[in-house]
Amino acid sequence: MSFLPRSLVLVNTLRVMTSRWMLANQFST
């Protein structure tokens, strides 16, 4: 478990970024 598929990492990062953006949007409004 030392290496992870790039696709999985990309999806994970994208998901985190999206959740953060949505949270910021909710707080912004």
Short mmCIF file of N, CA and C in Angstrom, two decimals:
data_model
loop_
_atom_site.label_atom_id
_atom_site.label_comp_id
_atom_site.label_asym_id
_atom_site.label_seq_id
_atom_site.Cartn_x
_atom_site.Cartn_y
_atom_site.Cartn_z
N MET A 1 0.85 -1.21 0.00
CA MET A 1 0.00 0.00 0.00
C MET A 1 0.88 1.25 0.00
N SER A 2 2.02 1.14 -0.65
CA SER A 2 2.94 2.28 -0.68
C SER A 2 2.63 3.20 -1.86
N PHE A 3 2.05 2.63 -2.90
CA PHE A 3 1.74 3.45 -4.08
C PHE A 3 0.23 3.41 -4.34
N LEU A 4 -0.29 4.52 -4.83
CA LEU A 4 -1.73 4.58 -5.12
C LEU A 4 -1.93 5.02 -6.56
N PRO A 5 -2.96 4.51 -7.20
CA PRO A 5 -3.26 4.90 -8.59
C PRO A 5 -3.46 6.41 -8.68
N ARG A 6 -2.87 6.99 -9.69
CA ARG A 6 -2.99 8.45 -9.84
C ARG A 6 -4.44 8.85 -9.99
N SER A 7 -5.22 8.02 -10.67
CA SER A 7 -6.63 8.36 -10.88
C SER A 7 -7.34 8.47 -9.53
N LEU A 8 -7.04 7.52 -8.63
CA LEU A 8 -7.69 7.54 -7.32
C LEU A 8 -7.31 8.80 -6.55
N VAL A 9 -6.03 9.13 -6.59
CA VAL A 9 -5.56 10.33 -5.88
C VAL A 9 -6.22 11.57 -6.47
N LEU A 10 -6.30 11.61 -7.79
CA LEU A 10 -6.90 12.77 -8.46
C LEU A 10 -8.36 12.92 -8.04
N VAL A 11 -9.09 11.81 -8.06
CA VAL A 11 -10.51 11.86 -7.68
C VAL A 11 -10.64 12.30 -6.22
N ASN A 12 -9.77 11.78 -5.38
CA ASN A 12 -9.83 12.15 -3.96
C ASN A 12 -9.60 13.64 -3.78
N THR A 13 -8.57 14.15 -4.43
CA THR A 13 -8.26 15.57 -4.31
C THR A 13 -9.41 16.41 -4.85
N LEU A 14 -9.94 15.99 -5.99
CA LEU A 14 -11.05 16.74 -6.60
C LEU A 14 -12.24 16.77 -5.65
N ARG A 15 -12.51 15.63 -5.03
CA ARG A 15 -13.66 15.57 -4.11
C ARG A 15 -13.45 16.52 -2.93
N VAL A 16 -12.25 16.51 -2.39
CA VAL A 16 -11.96 17.39 -1.24
C VAL A 16 -12.10 18.85 -1.66
N MET A 17 -11.56 19.19 -2.82
CA MET A 17 -11.62 20.57 -3.28
C MET A 17 -13.07 20.99 -3.50
N THR A 18 -13.87 20.10 -4.09
CA THR A 18 -15.28 20.43 -4.34
C THR A 18 -16.01 20.65 -3.03
N SER A 19 -15.78 19.78 -2.06
CA SER A 19 -16.46 19.92 -0.77
C SER A 19 -16.06 21.23 -0.11
N ARG A 20 -14.77 21.57 -0.21
CA ARG A 20 -14.30 22.82 0.40
C ARG A 20 -14.95 24.01 -0.29
N TRP A 21 -15.03 23.96 -1.62
CA TRP A 21 -15.61 25.07 -2.38
C TRP A 21 -17.08 25.24 -2.01
N MET A 22 -17.79 24.11 -1.90
CA MET A 22 -19.22 24.18 -1.56
C MET A 22 -19.38 24.76 -0.15
N LEU A 23 -18.51 24.35 0.76
CA LEU A 23 -18.59 24.86 2.12
C LEU A 23 -18.36 26.37 2.13
N ALA A 24 -17.36 26.81 1.38
CA ALA A 24 -17.05 28.24 1.31
C ALA A 24 -18.23 28.99 0.72
N ASN A 25 -18.87 28.41 -0.29
CA ASN A 25 -20.02 29.06 -0.92
C ASN A 25 -21.16 29.21 0.07
N GLN A 26 -21.40 28.16 0.84
CA GLN A 26 -22.49 28.21 1.82
C GLN A 26 -22.22 29.29 2.85
N PHE A 27 -20.97 29.37 3.32
CA PHE A 27 -20.62 30.37 4.33
C PHE A 27 -20.63 31.78 3.71
N SER A 28 -20.25 31.85 2.45
CA SER A 28 -20.18 33.15 1.78
C SER A 28 -21.58 33.77 1.72
N THR A 29 -22.53 32.97 1.29
CA THR A 29 -23.90 33.47 1.21
C THR A 29 -24.44 33.40 2.60
#
